[in-house]
mmCIF file of C-alpha atoms and ligand atoms in Angstrom:
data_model
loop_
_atom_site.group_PDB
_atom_site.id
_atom_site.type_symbol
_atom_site.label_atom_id
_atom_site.label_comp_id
_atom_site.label_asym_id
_atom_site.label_seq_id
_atom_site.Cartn_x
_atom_site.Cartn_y
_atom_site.Cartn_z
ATOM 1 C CA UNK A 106 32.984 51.059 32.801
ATOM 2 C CA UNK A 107 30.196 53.078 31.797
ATOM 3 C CA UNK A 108 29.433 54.856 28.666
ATOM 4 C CA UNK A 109 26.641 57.061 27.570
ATOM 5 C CA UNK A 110 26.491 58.291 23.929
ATOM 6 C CA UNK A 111 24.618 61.608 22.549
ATOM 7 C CA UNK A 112 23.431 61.267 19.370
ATOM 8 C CA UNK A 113 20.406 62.319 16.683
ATOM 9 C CA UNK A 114 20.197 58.570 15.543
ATOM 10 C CA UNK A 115 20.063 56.283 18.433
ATOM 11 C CA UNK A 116 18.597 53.254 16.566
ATOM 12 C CA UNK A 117 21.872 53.279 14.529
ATOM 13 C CA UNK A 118 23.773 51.492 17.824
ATOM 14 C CA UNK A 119 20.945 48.731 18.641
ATOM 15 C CA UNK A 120 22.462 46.249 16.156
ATOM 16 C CA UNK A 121 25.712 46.693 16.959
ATOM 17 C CA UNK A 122 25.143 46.971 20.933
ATOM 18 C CA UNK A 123 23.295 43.442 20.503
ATOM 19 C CA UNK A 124 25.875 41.715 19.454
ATOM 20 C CA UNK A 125 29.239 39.587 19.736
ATOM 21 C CA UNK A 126 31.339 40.399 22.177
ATOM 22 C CA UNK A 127 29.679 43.840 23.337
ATOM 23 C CA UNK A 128 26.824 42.608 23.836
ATOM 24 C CA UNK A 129 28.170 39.644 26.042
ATOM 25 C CA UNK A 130 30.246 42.021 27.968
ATOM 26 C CA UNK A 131 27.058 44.106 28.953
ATOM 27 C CA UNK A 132 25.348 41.112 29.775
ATOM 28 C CA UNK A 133 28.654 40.019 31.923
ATOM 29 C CA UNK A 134 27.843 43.736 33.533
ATOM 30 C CA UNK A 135 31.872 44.472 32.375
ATOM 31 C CA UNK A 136 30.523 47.590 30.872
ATOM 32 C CA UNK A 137 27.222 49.610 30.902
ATOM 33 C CA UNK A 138 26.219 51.997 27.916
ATOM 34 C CA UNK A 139 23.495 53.851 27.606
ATOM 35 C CA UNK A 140 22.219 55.511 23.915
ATOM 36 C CA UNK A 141 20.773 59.331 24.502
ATOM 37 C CA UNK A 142 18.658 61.119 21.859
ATOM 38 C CA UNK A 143 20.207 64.288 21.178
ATOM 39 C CA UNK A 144 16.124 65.698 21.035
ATOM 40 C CA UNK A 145 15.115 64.473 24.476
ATOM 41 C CA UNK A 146 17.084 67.513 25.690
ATOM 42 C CA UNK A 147 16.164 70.119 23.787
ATOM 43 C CA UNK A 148 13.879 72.558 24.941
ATOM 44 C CA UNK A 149 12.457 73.419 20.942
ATOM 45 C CA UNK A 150 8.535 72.721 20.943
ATOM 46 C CA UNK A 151 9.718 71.253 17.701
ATOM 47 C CA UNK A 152 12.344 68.794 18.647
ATOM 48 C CA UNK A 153 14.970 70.991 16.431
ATOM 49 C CA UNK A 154 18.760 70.509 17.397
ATOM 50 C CA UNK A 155 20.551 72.265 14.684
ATOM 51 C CA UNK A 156 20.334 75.443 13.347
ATOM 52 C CA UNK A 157 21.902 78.020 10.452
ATOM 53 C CA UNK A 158 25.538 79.332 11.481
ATOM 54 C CA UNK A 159 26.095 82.566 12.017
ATOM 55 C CA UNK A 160 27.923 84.608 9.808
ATOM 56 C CA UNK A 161 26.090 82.549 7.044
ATOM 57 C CA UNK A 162 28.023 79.210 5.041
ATOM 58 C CA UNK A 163 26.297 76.421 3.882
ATOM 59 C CA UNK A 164 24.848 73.281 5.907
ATOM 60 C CA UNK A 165 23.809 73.264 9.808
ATOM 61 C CA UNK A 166 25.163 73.680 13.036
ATOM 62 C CA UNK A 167 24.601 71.527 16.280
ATOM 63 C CA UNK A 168 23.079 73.528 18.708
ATOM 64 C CA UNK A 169 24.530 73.704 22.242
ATOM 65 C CA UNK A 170 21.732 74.055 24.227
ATOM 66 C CA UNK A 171 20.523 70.080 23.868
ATOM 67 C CA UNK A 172 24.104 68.833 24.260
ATOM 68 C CA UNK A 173 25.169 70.635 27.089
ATOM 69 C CA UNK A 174 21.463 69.833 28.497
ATOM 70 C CA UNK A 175 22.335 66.138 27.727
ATOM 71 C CA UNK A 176 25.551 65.668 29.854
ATOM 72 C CA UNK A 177 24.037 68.094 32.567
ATOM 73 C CA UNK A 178 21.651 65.021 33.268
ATOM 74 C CA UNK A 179 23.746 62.347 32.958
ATOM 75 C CA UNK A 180 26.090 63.739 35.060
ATOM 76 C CA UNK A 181 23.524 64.258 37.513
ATOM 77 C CA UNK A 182 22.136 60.946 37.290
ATOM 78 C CA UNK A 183 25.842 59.567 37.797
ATOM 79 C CA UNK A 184 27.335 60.960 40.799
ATOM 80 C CA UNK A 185 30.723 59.178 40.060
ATOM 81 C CA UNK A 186 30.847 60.028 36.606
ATOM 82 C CA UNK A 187 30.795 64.223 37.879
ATOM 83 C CA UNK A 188 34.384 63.831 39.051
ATOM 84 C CA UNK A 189 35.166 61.072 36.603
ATOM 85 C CA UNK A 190 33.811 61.652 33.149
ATOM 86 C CA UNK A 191 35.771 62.166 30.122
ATOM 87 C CA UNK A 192 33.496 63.738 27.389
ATOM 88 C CA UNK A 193 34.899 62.740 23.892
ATOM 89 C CA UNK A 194 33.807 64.417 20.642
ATOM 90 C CA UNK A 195 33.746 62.105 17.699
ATOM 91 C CA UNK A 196 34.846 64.923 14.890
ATOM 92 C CA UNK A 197 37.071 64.611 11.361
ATOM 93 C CA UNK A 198 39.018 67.329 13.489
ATOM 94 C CA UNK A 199 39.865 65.105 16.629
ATOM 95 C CA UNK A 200 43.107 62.790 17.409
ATOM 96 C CA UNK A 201 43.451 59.783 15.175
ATOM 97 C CA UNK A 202 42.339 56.957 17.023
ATOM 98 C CA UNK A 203 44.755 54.162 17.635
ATOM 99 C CA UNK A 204 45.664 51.962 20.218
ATOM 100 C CA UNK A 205 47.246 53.978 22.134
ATOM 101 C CA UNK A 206 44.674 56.270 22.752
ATOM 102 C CA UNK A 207 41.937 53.231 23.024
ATOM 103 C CA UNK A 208 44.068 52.051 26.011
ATOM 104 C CA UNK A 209 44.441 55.706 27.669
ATOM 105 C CA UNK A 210 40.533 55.491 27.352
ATOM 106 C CA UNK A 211 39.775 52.134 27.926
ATOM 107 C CA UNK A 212 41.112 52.764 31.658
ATOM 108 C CA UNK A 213 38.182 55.946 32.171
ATOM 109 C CA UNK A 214 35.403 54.811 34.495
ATOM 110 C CA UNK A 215 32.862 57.328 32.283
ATOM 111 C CA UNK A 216 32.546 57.682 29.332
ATOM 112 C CA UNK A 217 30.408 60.833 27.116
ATOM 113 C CA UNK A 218 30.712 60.342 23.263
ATOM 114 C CA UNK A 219 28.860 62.902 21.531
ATOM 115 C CA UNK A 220 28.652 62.110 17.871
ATOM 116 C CA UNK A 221 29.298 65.369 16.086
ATOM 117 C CA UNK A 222 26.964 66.016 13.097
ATOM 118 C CA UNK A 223 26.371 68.348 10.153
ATOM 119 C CA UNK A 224 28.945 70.907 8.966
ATOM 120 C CA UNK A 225 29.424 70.771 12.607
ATOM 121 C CA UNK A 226 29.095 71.848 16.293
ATOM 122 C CA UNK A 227 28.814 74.757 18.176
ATOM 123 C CA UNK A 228 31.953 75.609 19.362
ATOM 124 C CA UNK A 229 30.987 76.017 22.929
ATOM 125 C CA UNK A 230 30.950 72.437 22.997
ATOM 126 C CA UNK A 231 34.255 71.735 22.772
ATOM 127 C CA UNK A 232 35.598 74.715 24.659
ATOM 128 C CA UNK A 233 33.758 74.307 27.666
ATOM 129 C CA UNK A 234 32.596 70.423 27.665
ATOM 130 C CA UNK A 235 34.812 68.359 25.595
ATOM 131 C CA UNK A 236 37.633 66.907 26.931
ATOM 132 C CA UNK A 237 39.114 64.936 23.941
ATOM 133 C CA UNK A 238 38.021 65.017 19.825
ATOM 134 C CA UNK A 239 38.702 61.717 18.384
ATOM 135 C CA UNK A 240 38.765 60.784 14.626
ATOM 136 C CA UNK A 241 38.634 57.568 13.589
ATOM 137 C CA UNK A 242 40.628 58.496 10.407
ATOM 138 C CA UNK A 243 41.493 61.496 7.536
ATOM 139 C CA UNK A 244 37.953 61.023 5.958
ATOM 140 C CA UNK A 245 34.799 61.952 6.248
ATOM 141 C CA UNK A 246 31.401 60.557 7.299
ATOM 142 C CA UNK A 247 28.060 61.371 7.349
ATOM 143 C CA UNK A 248 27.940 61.866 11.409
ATOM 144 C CA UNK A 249 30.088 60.402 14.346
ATOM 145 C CA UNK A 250 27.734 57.624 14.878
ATOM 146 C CA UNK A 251 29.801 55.185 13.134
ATOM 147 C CA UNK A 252 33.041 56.225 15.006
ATOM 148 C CA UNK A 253 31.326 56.074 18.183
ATOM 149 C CA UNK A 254 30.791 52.371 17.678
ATOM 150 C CA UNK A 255 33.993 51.782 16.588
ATOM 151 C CA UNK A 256 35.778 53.667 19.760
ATOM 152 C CA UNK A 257 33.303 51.270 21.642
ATOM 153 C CA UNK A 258 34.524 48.319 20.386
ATOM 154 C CA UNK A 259 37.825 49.032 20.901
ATOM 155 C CA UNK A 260 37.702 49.732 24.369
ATOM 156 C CA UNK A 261 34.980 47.350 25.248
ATOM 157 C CA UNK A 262 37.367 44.587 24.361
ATOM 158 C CA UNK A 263 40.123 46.200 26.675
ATOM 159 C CA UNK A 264 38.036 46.136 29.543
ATOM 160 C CA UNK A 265 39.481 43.408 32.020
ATOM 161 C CA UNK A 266 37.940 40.049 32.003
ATOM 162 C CA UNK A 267 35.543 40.597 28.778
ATOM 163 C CA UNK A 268 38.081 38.460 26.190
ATOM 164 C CA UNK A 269 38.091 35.402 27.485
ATOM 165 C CA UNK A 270 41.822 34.623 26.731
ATOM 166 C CA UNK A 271 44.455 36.763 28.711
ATOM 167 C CA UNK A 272 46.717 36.091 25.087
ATOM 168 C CA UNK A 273 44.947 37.330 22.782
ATOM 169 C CA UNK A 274 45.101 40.956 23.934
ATOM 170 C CA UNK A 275 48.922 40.502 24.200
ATOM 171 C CA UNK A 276 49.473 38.580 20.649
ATOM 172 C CA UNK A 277 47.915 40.934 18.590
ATOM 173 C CA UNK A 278 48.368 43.178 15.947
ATOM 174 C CA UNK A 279 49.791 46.634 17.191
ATOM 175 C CA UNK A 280 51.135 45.522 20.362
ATOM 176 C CA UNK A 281 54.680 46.169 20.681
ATOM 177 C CA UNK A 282 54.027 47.932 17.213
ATOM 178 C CA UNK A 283 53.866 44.672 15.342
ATOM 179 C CA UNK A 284 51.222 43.293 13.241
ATOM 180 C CA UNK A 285 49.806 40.029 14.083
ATOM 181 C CA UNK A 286 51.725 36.816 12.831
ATOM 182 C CA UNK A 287 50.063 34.625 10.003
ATOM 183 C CA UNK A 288 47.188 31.919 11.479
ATOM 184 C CA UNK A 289 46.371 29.030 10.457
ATOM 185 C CA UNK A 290 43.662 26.224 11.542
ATOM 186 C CA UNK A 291 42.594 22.522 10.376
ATOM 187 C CA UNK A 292 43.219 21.073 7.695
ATOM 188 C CA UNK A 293 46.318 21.327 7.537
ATOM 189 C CA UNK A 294 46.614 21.166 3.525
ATOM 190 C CA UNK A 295 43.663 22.629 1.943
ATOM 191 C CA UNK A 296 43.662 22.836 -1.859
ATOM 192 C CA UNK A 297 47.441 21.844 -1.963
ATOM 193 C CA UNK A 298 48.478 24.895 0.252
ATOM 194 C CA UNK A 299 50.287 23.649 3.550
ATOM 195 C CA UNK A 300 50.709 24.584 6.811
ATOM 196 C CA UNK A 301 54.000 25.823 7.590
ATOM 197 C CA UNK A 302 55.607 22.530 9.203
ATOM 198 C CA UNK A 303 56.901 24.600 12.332
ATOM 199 C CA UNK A 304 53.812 24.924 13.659
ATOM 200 C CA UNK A 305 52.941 21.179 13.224
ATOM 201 C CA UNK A 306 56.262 20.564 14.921
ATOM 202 C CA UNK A 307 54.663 20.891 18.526
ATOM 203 C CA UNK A 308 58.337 22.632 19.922
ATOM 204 C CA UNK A 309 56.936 26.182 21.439
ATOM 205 C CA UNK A 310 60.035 27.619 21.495
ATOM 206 C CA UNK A 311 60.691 27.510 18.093
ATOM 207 C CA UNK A 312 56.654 28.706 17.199
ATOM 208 C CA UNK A 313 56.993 31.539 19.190
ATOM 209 C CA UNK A 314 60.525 32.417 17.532
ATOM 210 C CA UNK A 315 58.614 31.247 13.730
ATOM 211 C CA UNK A 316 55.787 33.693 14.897
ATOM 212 C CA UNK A 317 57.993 36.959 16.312
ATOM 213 C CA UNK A 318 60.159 36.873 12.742
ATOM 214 C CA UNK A 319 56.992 36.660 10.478
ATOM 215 C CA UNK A 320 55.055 39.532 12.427
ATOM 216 C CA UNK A 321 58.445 41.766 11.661
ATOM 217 C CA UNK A 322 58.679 40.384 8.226
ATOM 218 C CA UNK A 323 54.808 41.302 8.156
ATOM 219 C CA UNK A 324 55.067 44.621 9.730
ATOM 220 C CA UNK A 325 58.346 45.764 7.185
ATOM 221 C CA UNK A 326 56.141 44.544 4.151
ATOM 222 C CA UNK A 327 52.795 46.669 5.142
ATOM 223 C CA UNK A 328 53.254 49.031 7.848
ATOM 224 C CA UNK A 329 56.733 49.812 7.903
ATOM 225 C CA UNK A 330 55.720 53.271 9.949
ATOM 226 C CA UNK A 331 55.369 50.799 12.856
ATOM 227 C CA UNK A 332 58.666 49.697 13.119
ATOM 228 C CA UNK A 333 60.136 53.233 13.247
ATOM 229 C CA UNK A 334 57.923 53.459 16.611
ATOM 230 C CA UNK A 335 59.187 50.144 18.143
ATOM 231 C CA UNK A 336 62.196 50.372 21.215
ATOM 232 C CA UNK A 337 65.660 49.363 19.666
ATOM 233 C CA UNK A 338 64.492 49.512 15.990
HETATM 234 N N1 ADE B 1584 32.520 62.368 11.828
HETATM 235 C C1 ADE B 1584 32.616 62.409 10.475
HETATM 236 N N2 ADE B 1584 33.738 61.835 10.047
HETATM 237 C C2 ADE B 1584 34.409 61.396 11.152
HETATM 238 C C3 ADE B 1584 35.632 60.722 11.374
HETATM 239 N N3 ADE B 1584 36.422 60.377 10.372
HETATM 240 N N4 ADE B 1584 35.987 60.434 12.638
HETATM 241 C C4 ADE B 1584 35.192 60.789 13.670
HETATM 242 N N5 ADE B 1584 34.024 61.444 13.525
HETATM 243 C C5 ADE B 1584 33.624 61.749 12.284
#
């Protein structure tokens, strides 16, 4: 998979590019990702990529000349990713992100986040380039830099091969609309509190029957929404 990200504050994705897992799965070559500076590709003498909107309001607008500059080259640069590219707008305004949509994206071969800024972005943008707006939830931040990283993590771990435990994508929370089961690891009695015996009781059958009835239990208590989504509930 490859993913290249437009934004006004590239050094915001070094620490989080450079570490854990995303970092190992670049290094693994599961996914590339390159960071573009919304300002290489404008053609202002002063670097500018915003400017008033018209019809007057408060705050600034992303221009469209640098952004639509911006995927011009990489697309040009990526022959595959012409035919292939899905160009996703990070925006308040977009889809709530969830799991669904991380595995609908997670399957892409190219990737184009632009991280929307300001009170926004020129609307030519997302008529003519933008494929998908994702939010990563009914609030508001400074810039979609933040949400870009979090989409990236979320499908970076999808990717085939970059968790090392085939499991762990199928145990966890949200899968089959559940939330994950409650974990526990040595001692097995710290400060008086004990492990539930079951899962001392080495019989697999029975853990995985323990472990299906808590994540319902779970699920009812804190997301009951969830359940109303699962087949036969
Ligand atoms: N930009 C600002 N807030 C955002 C959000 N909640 N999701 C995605 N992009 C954003």
């Amino acid at each position: 998979m490859r993913i290249d990200i437009i934004t006004i504050f590239p050094k915001m994705f070094e620490p989080v590019l450079n570490e854990s897992i995303i970092k190992r799965a670049q290094v693994k070559g599961k996914v590339k990702i390159f960071i573009h500076d919304l300002r290489d590709y404008t053609l202002d003498k002063h670097k500018k990529v915003d400017d008033r909107p018209f019809g007057g309001g408060s705050g600034m607008v992303l221009c469209s000349e640098p952004i639509f500059r911006a995927v011009d080259k990489i697309r040009a640069k990526n022959q595959e990713s012409r035919v292939k590219s899905k160009v996703v707008l990070l925006c308040p305004q977009g889809r709530k992100l969830d799991q669904k949509i991380a595995k609908k994206l997670a399957k892409q071969k190219n990737l184009v986040l632009i991280c929307g800024h300001y009170e926004g972005i020129d609307e030519r943008v997302r008529e003519v380039l933008v494929d998908e707006e994702v939010s990563i939830g009914d609030y508001v931040l400074t810039g979609g830099e933040l949400p870009a990283m979090v989409l990236v993590d979320c499908l970076v771990r999808l990717i085939p091969g970059v968790l090392g435990d085939k499991n762990s994508l199928n145990f966890e929370s949200f899968e089959g609309n559940l939330l994950e089961y409650p974990q526990y690891t040595r001692p097995a009695i710290y400060r008086g509190q004990r492990v539930p015996d079951i899962l001392l009781s080495g019989n697999h059958q029975k853990i995985e029957e323990w472990r299906k009835i808590e994540a319902i239990k779970r699920t009812r208590l804190k997301r009951p929404d969830l359940l109303k989504k699962r087949k036969g509930n």
